């Protein structure tokens, strides 16, 4: 990696490669039943940042792995992420009309298709990651470990568990007065964030590292990196919900406040939230400070997560 590393160019290049790999692995929009595949294509190609597969590729690079070989497998992360967004937007959950700047999946295809498109995306994701015809030459042990990482990040200890806590356990802003009540509020929020957002981001880093042939020491360091980046990502998202415009975000903002669910800025304010997110990013960077220049994209991504505007 040379000294002129540009994160913007890197992100554009990696996003294009991830988009191409997604087109290669998904059944075409006309594959029967066409309505299902149109619903899947609609959300997968609605313009996401592709942060999770890009993190996986960067982790693979950081440990000297072959990013081209793992690419057809790690797009599974984007399929799980997209399923979670489709289901999160449903009337039974967050009831959103706009996502990634477009009408949400159920607004276009109906709730039945949105649920089923999400279900099919999950099956496709696990199918891809475990398909022996993809990523030929990767050790079976590393593949199995990657499947197991994704299972853990998607289930009750990850996305689904975090969503349940977010829907049913997040107390209203009044609970977050000060002192011990505030500390308890932050601890609950951290638990939700670690599952709902952090688990998949941490898994992305670990899966990329495992498929790239990471040593146990490298994997441990990258886990700390992934954890810090994941928690900072959610705090940054909470800040954007307060500070960014719906146009920048491609979705409604002020949702947390409107639903009377608290988020970091409600509990400690925006400045302190930013400071906490920065501490997580500093910790993530410290975790990989012994890595060489091949970890430069991971360093750039950590900073980007805090500074992003969408
Ligand atoms: C339905 C099981 C289930 C889980 C839903 C995804 C989710 C959990 C909730 C959506 C709301 C939310 C704030 C989730 C936290 C993760 C997050 C910040 C998602 C947005 O990710 P980005 O910014 O989105 O990577 P793009 O559109 O760029 O892919």
PDB file of C-alpha atoms in Angstrom, residues 19-156:
ATOM      1  CA  UNK A  19     -21.723  -4.586  -6.681  1.00  0.00           C
ATOM      2  CA  UNK A  20     -20.416  -6.702  -9.545  1.00  0.00           C
ATOM      3  CA  UNK A  21     -20.005  -9.749  -7.305  1.00  0.00           C
ATOM      4  CA  UNK A  22     -23.567  -9.283  -6.013  1.00  0.00           C
ATOM      5  CA  UNK A  23     -24.868  -9.241  -9.601  1.00  0.00           C
ATOM      6  CA  UNK A  24     -22.855 -12.389 -10.343  1.00  0.00           C
ATOM      7  CA  UNK A  25     -24.102 -14.371  -7.353  1.00  0.00           C
ATOM      8  CA  UNK A  26     -27.786 -13.415  -7.243  1.00  0.00           C
ATOM      9  CA  UNK A  27     -30.405 -15.082  -9.443  1.00  0.00           C
ATOM     10  CA  UNK A  28     -31.402 -12.567 -12.145  1.00  0.00           C
ATOM     11  CA  UNK A  29     -34.508 -10.401 -11.659  1.00  0.00           C
ATOM     12  CA  UNK A  30     -36.404 -12.538 -14.176  1.00  0.00           C
ATOM     13  CA  UNK A  31     -35.589 -15.867 -12.540  1.00  0.00           C
ATOM     14  CA  UNK A  32     -38.826 -17.517 -11.405  1.00  0.00           C
ATOM     15  CA  UNK A  33     -40.599 -16.481  -9.300  1.00  0.00           C
ATOM     16  CA  UNK A  34     -39.773 -13.131 -10.914  1.00  0.00           C
ATOM     17  CA  UNK A  35     -41.610 -11.058  -8.316  1.00  0.00           C
ATOM     18  CA  UNK A  36     -39.409 -12.434  -5.541  1.00  0.00           C
ATOM     19  CA  UNK A  37     -36.215 -11.753  -7.461  1.00  0.00           C
ATOM     20  CA  UNK A  38     -37.359  -8.289  -8.473  1.00  0.00           C
ATOM     21  CA  UNK A  39     -38.028  -7.494  -4.810  1.00  0.00           C
ATOM     22  CA  UNK A  40     -34.555  -8.780  -3.904  1.00  0.00           C
ATOM     23  CA  UNK A  41     -32.818  -6.789  -6.660  1.00  0.00           C
ATOM     24  CA  UNK A  42     -34.808  -3.687  -5.771  1.00  0.00           C
ATOM     25  CA  UNK A  43     -33.355  -3.516  -2.257  1.00  0.00           C
ATOM     26  CA  UNK A  44     -29.908  -5.014  -2.858  1.00  0.00           C
ATOM     27  CA  UNK A  45     -29.171  -2.505  -5.636  1.00  0.00           C
ATOM     28  CA  UNK A  46     -30.768   0.534  -4.007  1.00  0.00           C
ATOM     29  CA  UNK A  47     -27.374   2.125  -3.329  1.00  0.00           C
ATOM     30  CA  UNK A  48     -26.011   0.974   0.040  1.00  0.00           C
ATOM     31  CA  UNK A  49     -22.480   1.916   1.089  1.00  0.00           C
ATOM     32  CA  UNK A  50     -21.396  -1.781   1.196  1.00  0.00           C
ATOM     33  CA  UNK A  51     -19.469  -1.095   4.404  1.00  0.00           C
ATOM     34  CA  UNK A  52     -19.679  -4.656   5.737  1.00  0.00           C
ATOM     35  CA  UNK A  53     -18.249  -6.499   2.687  1.00  0.00           C
ATOM     36  CA  UNK A  54     -15.680  -3.713   2.251  1.00  0.00           C
ATOM     37  CA  UNK A  55     -14.556  -4.191   5.862  1.00  0.00           C
ATOM     38  CA  UNK A  56     -14.284  -7.943   5.242  1.00  0.00           C
ATOM     39  CA  UNK A  57     -12.107  -7.372   2.164  1.00  0.00           C
ATOM     40  CA  UNK A  58      -9.939  -4.869   4.044  1.00  0.00           C
ATOM     41  CA  UNK A  59      -9.448  -7.338   6.910  1.00  0.00           C
ATOM     42  CA  UNK A  60      -8.524 -10.036   4.404  1.00  0.00           C
ATOM     43  CA  UNK A  61      -5.964  -7.674   2.825  1.00  0.00           C
ATOM     44  CA  UNK A  62      -4.593  -6.703   6.238  1.00  0.00           C
ATOM     45  CA  UNK A  63      -3.606 -10.311   6.967  1.00  0.00           C
ATOM     46  CA  UNK A  64      -2.174 -10.877   3.477  1.00  0.00           C
ATOM     47  CA  UNK A  65      -5.150 -12.885   2.145  1.00  0.00           C
ATOM     48  CA  UNK A  66      -6.518 -13.048  -1.400  1.00  0.00           C
ATOM     49  CA  UNK A  67      -9.408 -10.550  -1.512  1.00  0.00           C
ATOM     50  CA  UNK A  68     -10.465 -11.594  -5.032  1.00  0.00           C
ATOM     51  CA  UNK A  69     -10.946 -15.175  -3.917  1.00  0.00           C
ATOM     52  CA  UNK A  70     -13.076 -14.315  -0.871  1.00  0.00           C
ATOM     53  CA  UNK A  71     -15.197 -11.695  -2.673  1.00  0.00           C
ATOM     54  CA  UNK A  72     -17.918 -14.114  -3.899  1.00  0.00           C
ATOM     55  CA  UNK A  73     -18.331 -15.387  -0.332  1.00  0.00           C
ATOM     56  CA  UNK A  74     -18.281 -12.182   1.679  1.00  0.00           C
ATOM     57  CA  UNK A  75     -21.089 -10.557  -0.299  1.00  0.00           C
ATOM     58  CA  UNK A  76     -23.212 -12.786   1.980  1.00  0.00           C
ATOM     59  CA  UNK A  77     -22.736 -10.028   4.593  1.00  0.00           C
ATOM     60  CA  UNK A  78     -24.527  -7.527   2.369  1.00  0.00           C
ATOM     61  CA  UNK A  79     -27.394  -9.961   1.793  1.00  0.00           C
ATOM     62  CA  UNK A  80     -27.930 -10.401   5.536  1.00  0.00           C
ATOM     63  CA  UNK A  81     -27.683  -6.638   6.048  1.00  0.00           C
ATOM     64  CA  UNK A  82     -30.216  -5.966   3.269  1.00  0.00           C
ATOM     65  CA  UNK A  83     -32.656  -8.546   4.652  1.00  0.00           C
ATOM     66  CA  UNK A  84     -32.425  -6.867   8.066  1.00  0.00           C
ATOM     67  CA  UNK A  85     -33.182  -3.443   6.560  1.00  0.00           C
ATOM     68  CA  UNK A  86     -36.183  -4.781   4.594  1.00  0.00           C
ATOM     69  CA  UNK A  87     -37.645  -6.411   7.698  1.00  0.00           C
ATOM     70  CA  UNK A  88     -36.772  -3.461   9.945  1.00  0.00           C
ATOM     71  CA  UNK A  89     -38.793  -1.145   7.672  1.00  0.00           C
ATOM     72  CA  UNK A  90     -41.969  -3.274   7.890  1.00  0.00           C
ATOM     73  CA  UNK A  91     -45.058  -1.816   9.579  1.00  0.00           C
ATOM     74  CA  UNK A  92     -44.708  -4.374  12.386  1.00  0.00           C
ATOM     75  CA  UNK A  93     -41.250  -2.982  13.183  1.00  0.00           C
ATOM     76  CA  UNK A  94     -40.057   0.546  12.341  1.00  0.00           C
ATOM     77  CA  UNK A  95     -42.761   1.244   9.747  1.00  0.00           C
ATOM     78  CA  UNK A  96     -40.615   3.291   7.366  1.00  0.00           C
ATOM     79  CA  UNK A  97     -41.591   4.545   3.918  1.00  0.00           C
ATOM     80  CA  UNK A  98     -38.164   5.522   2.563  1.00  0.00           C
ATOM     81  CA  UNK A  99     -34.840   3.687   2.636  1.00  0.00           C
ATOM     82  CA  UNK A 100     -31.674   4.374   0.644  1.00  0.00           C
ATOM     83  CA  UNK A 101     -33.561   7.270  -0.975  1.00  0.00           C
ATOM     84  CA  UNK A 102     -36.343   5.081  -2.394  1.00  0.00           C
ATOM     85  CA  UNK A 103     -39.722   3.779  -1.224  1.00  0.00           C
ATOM     86  CA  UNK A 104     -39.181   0.856   1.149  1.00  0.00           C
ATOM     87  CA  UNK A 105     -39.535  -2.677  -0.191  1.00  0.00           C
ATOM     88  CA  UNK A 106     -42.974  -3.333   1.302  1.00  0.00           C
ATOM     89  CA  UNK A 107     -44.279  -0.026  -0.086  1.00  0.00           C
ATOM     90  CA  UNK A 108     -43.438  -1.250  -3.590  1.00  0.00           C
ATOM     91  CA  UNK A 109     -43.943  -5.017  -3.408  1.00  0.00           C
ATOM     92  CA  UNK A 110     -46.293  -5.426  -0.430  1.00  0.00           C
ATOM     93  CA  UNK A 111     -45.589  -6.774   3.053  1.00  0.00           C
ATOM     94  CA  UNK A 112     -45.867 -10.408   1.990  1.00  0.00           C
ATOM     95  CA  UNK A 113     -43.146 -10.087  -0.653  1.00  0.00           C
ATOM     96  CA  UNK A 114     -40.952  -7.942   1.606  1.00  0.00           C
ATOM     97  CA  UNK A 115     -41.013 -10.617   4.317  1.00  0.00           C
ATOM     98  CA  UNK A 116     -40.307 -13.362   1.813  1.00  0.00           C
ATOM     99  CA  UNK A 117     -37.553 -11.398   0.022  1.00  0.00           C
ATOM    100  CA  UNK A 118     -35.842 -10.982   3.404  1.00  0.00           C
ATOM    101  CA  UNK A 119     -36.235 -14.685   4.159  1.00  0.00           C
ATOM    102  CA  UNK A 120     -34.814 -15.656   0.769  1.00  0.00           C
ATOM    103  CA  UNK A 121     -31.866 -13.265   1.229  1.00  0.00           C
ATOM    104  CA  UNK A 122     -30.948 -15.050   4.451  1.00  0.00           C
ATOM    105  CA  UNK A 123     -31.013 -18.449   2.768  1.00  0.00           C
ATOM    106  CA  UNK A 124     -29.002 -17.095  -0.164  1.00  0.00           C
ATOM    107  CA  UNK A 125     -26.396 -15.652   2.210  1.00  0.00           C
ATOM    108  CA  UNK A 126     -25.758 -18.908   4.043  1.00  0.00           C
ATOM    109  CA  UNK A 127     -25.878 -20.806   0.761  1.00  0.00           C
ATOM    110  CA  UNK A 128     -23.164 -18.589  -0.707  1.00  0.00           C
ATOM    111  CA  UNK A 129     -20.863 -18.742   2.266  1.00  0.00           C
ATOM    112  CA  UNK A 130     -21.017 -22.530   2.400  1.00  0.00           C
ATOM    113  CA  UNK A 131     -20.923 -23.177  -1.381  1.00  0.00           C
ATOM    114  CA  UNK A 132     -17.795 -25.286  -2.108  1.00  0.00           C
ATOM    115  CA  UNK A 133     -17.803 -24.047  -5.713  1.00  0.00           C
ATOM    116  CA  UNK A 134     -17.103 -20.490  -4.644  1.00  0.00           C
ATOM    117  CA  UNK A 135     -13.765 -19.321  -3.287  1.00  0.00           C
ATOM    118  CA  UNK A 136     -12.089 -22.528  -4.437  1.00  0.00           C
ATOM    119  CA  UNK A 137      -8.903 -23.330  -2.554  1.00  0.00           C
ATOM    120  CA  UNK A 138      -9.991 -21.748   0.715  1.00  0.00           C
ATOM    121  CA  UNK A 139      -9.543 -24.203   3.597  1.00  0.00           C
ATOM    122  CA  UNK A 140     -12.779 -25.947   4.668  1.00  0.00           C
ATOM    123  CA  UNK A 141     -12.038 -25.075   8.292  1.00  0.00           C
ATOM    124  CA  UNK A 142     -11.935 -21.344   7.553  1.00  0.00           C
ATOM    125  CA  UNK A 143     -15.165 -21.558   5.556  1.00  0.00           C
ATOM    126  CA  UNK A 144     -16.961 -23.400   8.348  1.00  0.00           C
ATOM    127  CA  UNK A 145     -15.697 -20.842  10.854  1.00  0.00           C
ATOM    128  CA  UNK A 146     -17.030 -18.075   8.596  1.00  0.00           C
ATOM    129  CA  UNK A 147     -20.483 -19.700   8.444  1.00  0.00           C
ATOM    130  CA  UNK A 148     -20.513 -20.034  12.194  1.00  0.00           C
ATOM    131  CA  UNK A 149     -19.503 -16.364  12.626  1.00  0.00           C
ATOM    132  CA  UNK A 150     -22.372 -15.250  10.396  1.00  0.00           C
ATOM    133  CA  UNK A 151     -24.878 -17.484  12.204  1.00  0.00           C
ATOM    134  CA  UNK A 152     -23.868 -15.949  15.540  1.00  0.00           C
ATOM    135  CA  UNK A 153     -24.041 -12.388  14.199  1.00  0.00           C
ATOM    136  CA  UNK A 154     -27.466 -12.884  12.614  1.00  0.00           C
ATOM    137  CA  UNK A 155     -29.307 -14.665  15.439  1.00  0.00           C
ATOM    138  CA  UNK A 156     -30.389 -14.047  19.011  1.00  0.00           C
TER     139      UNK A 156
END
